[in-house]
mmCIF file of N, CA and C in Angstrom:
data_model
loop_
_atom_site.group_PDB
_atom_site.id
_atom_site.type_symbol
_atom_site.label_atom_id
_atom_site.label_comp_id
_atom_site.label_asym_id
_atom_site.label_seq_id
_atom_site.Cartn_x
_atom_site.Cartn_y
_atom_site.Cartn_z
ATOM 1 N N UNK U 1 27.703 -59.295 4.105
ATOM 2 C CA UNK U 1 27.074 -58.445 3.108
ATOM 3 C C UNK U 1 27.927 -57.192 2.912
ATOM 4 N N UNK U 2 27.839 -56.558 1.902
ATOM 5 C CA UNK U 2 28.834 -55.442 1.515
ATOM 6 C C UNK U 2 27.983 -54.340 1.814
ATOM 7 N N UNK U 3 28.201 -52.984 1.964
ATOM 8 C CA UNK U 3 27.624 -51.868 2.172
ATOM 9 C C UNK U 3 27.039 -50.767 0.761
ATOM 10 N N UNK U 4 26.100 -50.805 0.608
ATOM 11 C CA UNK U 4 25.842 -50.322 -0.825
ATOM 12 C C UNK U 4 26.106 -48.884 -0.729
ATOM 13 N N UNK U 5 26.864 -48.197 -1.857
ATOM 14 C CA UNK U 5 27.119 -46.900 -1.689
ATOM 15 C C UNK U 5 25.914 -46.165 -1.644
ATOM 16 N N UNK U 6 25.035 -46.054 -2.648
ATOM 17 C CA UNK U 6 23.744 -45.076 -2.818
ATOM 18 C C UNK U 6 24.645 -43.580 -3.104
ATOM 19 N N UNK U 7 25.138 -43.694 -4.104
ATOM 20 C CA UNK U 7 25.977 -42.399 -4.440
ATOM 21 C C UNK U 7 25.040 -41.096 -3.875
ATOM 22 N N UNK U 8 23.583 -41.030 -4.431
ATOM 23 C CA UNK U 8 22.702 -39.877 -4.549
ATOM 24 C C UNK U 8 22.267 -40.116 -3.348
ATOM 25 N N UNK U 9 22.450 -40.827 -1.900
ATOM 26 C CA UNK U 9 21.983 -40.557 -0.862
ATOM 27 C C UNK U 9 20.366 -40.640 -0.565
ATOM 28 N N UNK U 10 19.654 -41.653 -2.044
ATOM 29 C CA UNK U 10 18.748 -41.878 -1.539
ATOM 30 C C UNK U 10 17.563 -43.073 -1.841
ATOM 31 N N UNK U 11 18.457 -44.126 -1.932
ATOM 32 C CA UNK U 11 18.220 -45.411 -1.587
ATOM 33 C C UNK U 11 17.148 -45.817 -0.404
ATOM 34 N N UNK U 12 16.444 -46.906 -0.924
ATOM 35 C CA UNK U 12 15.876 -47.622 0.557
ATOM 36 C C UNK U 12 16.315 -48.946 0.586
ATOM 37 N N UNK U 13 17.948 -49.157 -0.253
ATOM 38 C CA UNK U 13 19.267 -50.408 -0.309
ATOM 39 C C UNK U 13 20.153 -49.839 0.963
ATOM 40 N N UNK U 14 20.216 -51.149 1.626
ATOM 41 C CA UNK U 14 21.447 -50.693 3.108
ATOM 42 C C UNK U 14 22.591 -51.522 2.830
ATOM 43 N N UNK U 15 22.663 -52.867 1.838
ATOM 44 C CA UNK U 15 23.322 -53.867 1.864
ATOM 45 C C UNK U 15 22.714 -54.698 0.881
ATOM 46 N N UNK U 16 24.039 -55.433 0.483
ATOM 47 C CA UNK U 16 24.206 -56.839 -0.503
ATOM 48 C C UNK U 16 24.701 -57.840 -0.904
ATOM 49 N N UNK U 17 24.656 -58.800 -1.093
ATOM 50 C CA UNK U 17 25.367 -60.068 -1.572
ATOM 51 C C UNK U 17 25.666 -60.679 -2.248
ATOM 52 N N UNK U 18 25.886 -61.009 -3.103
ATOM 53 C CA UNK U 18 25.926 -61.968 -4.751
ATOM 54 C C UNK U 18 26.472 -63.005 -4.818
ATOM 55 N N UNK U 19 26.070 -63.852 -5.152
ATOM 56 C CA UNK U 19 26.249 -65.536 -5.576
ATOM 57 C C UNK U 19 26.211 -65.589 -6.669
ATOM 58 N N UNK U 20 26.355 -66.975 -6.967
ATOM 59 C CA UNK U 20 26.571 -67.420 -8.807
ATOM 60 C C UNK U 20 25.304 -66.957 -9.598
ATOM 61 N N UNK U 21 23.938 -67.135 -8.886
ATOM 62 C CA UNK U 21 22.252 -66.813 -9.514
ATOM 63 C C UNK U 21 21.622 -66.353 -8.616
ATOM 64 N N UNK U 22 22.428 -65.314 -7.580
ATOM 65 C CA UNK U 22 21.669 -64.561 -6.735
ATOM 66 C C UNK U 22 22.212 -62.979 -6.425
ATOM 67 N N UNK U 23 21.425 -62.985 -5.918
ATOM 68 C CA UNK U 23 21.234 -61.442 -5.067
ATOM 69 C C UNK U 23 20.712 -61.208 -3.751
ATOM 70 N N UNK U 24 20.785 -61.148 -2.693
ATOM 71 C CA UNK U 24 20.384 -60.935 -1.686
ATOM 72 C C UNK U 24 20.229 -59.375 -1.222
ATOM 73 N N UNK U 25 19.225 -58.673 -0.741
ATOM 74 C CA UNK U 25 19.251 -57.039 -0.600
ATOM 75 C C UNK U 25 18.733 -56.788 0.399
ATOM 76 N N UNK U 26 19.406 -56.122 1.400
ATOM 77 C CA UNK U 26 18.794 -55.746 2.557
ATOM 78 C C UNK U 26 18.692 -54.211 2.467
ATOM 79 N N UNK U 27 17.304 -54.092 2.936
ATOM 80 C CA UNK U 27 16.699 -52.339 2.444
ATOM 81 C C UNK U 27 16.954 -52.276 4.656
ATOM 82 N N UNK U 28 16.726 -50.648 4.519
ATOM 83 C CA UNK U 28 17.673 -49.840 5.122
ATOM 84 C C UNK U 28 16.031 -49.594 6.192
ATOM 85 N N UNK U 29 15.154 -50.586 6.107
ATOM 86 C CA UNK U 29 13.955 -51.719 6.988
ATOM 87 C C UNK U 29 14.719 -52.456 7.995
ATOM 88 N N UNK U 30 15.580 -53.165 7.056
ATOM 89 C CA UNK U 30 16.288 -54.426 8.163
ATOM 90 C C UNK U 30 15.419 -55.898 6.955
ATOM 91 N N UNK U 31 14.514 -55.589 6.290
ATOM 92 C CA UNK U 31 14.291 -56.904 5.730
ATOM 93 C C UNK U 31 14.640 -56.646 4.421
ATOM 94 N N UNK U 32 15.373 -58.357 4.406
ATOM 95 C CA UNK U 32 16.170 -58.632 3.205
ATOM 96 C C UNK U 32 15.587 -59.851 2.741
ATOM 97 N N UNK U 33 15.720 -59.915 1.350
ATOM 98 C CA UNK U 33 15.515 -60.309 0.007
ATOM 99 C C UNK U 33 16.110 -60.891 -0.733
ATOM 100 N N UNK U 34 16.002 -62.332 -1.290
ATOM 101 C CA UNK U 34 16.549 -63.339 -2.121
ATOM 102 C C UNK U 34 15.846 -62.849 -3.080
ATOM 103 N N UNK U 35 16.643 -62.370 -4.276
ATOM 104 C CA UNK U 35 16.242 -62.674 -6.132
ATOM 105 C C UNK U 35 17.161 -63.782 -6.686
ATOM 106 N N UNK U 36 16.122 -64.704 -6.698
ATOM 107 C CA UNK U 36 17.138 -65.779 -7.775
ATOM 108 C C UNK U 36 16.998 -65.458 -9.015
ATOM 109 N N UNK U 37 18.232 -66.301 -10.182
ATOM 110 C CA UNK U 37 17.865 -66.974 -11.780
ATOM 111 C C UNK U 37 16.219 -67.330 -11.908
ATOM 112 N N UNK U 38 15.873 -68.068 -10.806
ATOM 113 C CA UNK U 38 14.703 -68.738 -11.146
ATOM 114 C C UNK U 38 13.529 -68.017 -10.324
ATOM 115 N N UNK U 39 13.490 -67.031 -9.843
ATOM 116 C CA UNK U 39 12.724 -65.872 -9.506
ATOM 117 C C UNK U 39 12.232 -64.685 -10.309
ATOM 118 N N UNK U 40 13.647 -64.369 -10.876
ATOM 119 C CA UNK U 40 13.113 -63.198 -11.450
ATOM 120 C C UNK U 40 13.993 -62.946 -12.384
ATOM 121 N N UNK U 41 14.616 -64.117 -12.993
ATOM 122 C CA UNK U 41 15.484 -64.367 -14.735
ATOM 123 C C UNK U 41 16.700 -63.709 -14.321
ATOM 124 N N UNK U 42 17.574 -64.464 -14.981
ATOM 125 C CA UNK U 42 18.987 -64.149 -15.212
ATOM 126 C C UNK U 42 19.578 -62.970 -15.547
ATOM 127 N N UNK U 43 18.646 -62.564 -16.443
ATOM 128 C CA UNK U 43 18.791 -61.072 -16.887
ATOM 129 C C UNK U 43 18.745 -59.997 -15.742
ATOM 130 N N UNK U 44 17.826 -59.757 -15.099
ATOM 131 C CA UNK U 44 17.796 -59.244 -14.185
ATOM 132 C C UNK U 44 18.243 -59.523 -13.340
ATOM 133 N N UNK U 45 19.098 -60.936 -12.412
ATOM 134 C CA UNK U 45 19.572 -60.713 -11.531
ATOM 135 C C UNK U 45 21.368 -60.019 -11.537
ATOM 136 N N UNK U 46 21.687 -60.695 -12.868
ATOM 137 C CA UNK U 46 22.996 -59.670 -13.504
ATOM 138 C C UNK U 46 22.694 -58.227 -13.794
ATOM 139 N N UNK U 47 21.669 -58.020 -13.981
ATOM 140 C CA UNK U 47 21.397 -56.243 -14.177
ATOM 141 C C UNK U 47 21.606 -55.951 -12.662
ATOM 142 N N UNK U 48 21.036 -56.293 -11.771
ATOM 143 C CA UNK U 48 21.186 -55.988 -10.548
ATOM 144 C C UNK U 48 22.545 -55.494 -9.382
ATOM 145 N N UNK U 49 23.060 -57.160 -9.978
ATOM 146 C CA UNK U 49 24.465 -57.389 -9.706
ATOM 147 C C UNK U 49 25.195 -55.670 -9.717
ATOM 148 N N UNK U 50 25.551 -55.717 -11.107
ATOM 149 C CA UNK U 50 25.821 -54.210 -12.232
ATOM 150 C C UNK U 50 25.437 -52.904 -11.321
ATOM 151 N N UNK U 51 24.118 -53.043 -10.947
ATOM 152 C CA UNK U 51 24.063 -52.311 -10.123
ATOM 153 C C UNK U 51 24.409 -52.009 -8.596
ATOM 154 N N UNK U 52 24.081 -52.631 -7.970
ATOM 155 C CA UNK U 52 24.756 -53.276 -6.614
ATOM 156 C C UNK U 52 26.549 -52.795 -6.802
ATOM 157 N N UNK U 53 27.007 -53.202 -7.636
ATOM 158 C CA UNK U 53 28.553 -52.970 -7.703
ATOM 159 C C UNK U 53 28.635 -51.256 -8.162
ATOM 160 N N UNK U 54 28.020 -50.751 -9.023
ATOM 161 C CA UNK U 54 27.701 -49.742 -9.080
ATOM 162 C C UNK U 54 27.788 -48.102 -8.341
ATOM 163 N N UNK U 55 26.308 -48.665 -7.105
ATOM 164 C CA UNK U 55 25.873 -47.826 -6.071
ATOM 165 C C UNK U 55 25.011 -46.931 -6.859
ATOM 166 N N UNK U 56 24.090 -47.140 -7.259
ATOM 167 C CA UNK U 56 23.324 -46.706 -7.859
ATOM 168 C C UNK U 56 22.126 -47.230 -8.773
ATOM 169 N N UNK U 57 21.251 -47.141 -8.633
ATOM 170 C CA UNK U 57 19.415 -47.757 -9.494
ATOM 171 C C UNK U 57 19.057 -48.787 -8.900
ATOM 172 N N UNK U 58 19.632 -49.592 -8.084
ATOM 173 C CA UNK U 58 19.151 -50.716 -7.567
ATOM 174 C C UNK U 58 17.843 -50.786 -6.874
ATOM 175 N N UNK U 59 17.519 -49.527 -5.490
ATOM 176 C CA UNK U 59 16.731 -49.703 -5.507
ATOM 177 C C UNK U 59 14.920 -49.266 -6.522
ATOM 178 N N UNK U 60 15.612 -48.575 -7.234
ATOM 179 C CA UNK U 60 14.586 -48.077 -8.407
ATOM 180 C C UNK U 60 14.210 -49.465 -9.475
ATOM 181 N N UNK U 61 15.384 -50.462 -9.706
ATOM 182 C CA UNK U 61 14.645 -51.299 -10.284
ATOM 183 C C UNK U 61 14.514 -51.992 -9.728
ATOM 184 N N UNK U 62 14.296 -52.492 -8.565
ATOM 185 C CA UNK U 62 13.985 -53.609 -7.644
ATOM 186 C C UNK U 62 12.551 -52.957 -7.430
ATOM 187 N N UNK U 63 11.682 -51.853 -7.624
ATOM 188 C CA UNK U 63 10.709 -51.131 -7.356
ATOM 189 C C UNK U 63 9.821 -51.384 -8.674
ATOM 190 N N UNK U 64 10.500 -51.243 -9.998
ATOM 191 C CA UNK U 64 9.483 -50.922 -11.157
ATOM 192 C C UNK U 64 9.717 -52.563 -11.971
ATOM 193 N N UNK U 65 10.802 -53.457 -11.132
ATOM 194 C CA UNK U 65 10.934 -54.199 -12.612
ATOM 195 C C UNK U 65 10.787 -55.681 -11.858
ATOM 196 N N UNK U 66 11.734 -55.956 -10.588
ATOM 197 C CA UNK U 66 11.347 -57.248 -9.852
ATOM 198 C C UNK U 66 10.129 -57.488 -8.575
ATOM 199 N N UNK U 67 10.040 -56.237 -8.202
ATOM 200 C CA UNK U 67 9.284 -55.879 -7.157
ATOM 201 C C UNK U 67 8.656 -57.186 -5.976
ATOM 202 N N UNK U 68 8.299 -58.077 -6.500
ATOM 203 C CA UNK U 68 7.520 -59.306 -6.249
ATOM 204 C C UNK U 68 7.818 -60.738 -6.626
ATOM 205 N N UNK U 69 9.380 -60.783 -7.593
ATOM 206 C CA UNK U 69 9.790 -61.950 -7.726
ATOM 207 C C UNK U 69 11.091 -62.262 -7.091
ATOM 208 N N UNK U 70 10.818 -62.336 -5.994
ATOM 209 C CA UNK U 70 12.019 -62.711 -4.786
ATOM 210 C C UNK U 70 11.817 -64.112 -4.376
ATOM 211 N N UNK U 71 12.732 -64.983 -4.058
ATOM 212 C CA UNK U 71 12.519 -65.993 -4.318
ATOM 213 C C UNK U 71 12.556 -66.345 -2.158
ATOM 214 N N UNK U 72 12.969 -65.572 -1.561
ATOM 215 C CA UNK U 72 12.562 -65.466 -0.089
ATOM 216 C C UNK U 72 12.602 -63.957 0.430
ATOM 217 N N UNK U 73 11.895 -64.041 1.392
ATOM 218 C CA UNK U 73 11.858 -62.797 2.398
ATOM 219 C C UNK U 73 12.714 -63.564 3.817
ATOM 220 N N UNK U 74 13.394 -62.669 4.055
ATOM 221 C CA UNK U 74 14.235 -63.329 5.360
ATOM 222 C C UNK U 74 13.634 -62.440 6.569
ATOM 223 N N UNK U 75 13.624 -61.713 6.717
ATOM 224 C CA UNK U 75 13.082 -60.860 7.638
ATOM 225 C C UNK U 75 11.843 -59.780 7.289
#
C-alpha cells in the first residue's frame, strides 16, 4: 500500500491501493476498505483514485459520497 500524503494534516486516510476497478483504504484505525466498480460505480472509484494520487479529499468523500458502498471490510 502507498502512504497517503494528507497535505492539510488531517485525514482519517493512512494508506492505499489501486487496481484496475478498485480502491482499497486503510484509515489511520488500522481498518481497511475495498470500493469496487461494482460497489460504488466507476465514477467514483476513479474520482477516488484522483484523489488518493492527489493527497487530498479522499477522506471527505469517502464520508459524504461512498460511505457504505464498500464492497469488503478487511479489518
Amino acid at each position: 500500500m502507498i502512504r497517503y500524503r494528507d497535505i492539510d494534516g488531517d485525514s482519517g486516510v493512512a494508506m492505499y491501493e489501486t487496481g484496475p476497478d478498485y480502491i482499497r483504504v486503510q484509515f489511520t484505525t488500522g481498518a481497511i476498505y475495498l470500493y469496487t466498480y461494482n460497489s460504488a460505480g466507476q465514477q467514483a472509484i476513479e474520482h477516488m483514485k484522483a484523489l488518493a494520487a492527489a493527497g487530498e479529499g479522499l477522506n471527505a468523500f469517502i464520508n459524504t459520497k461512498v460511505r457504505k458502498k464498500y464492497a469488503a471490510k478487511e479489518r
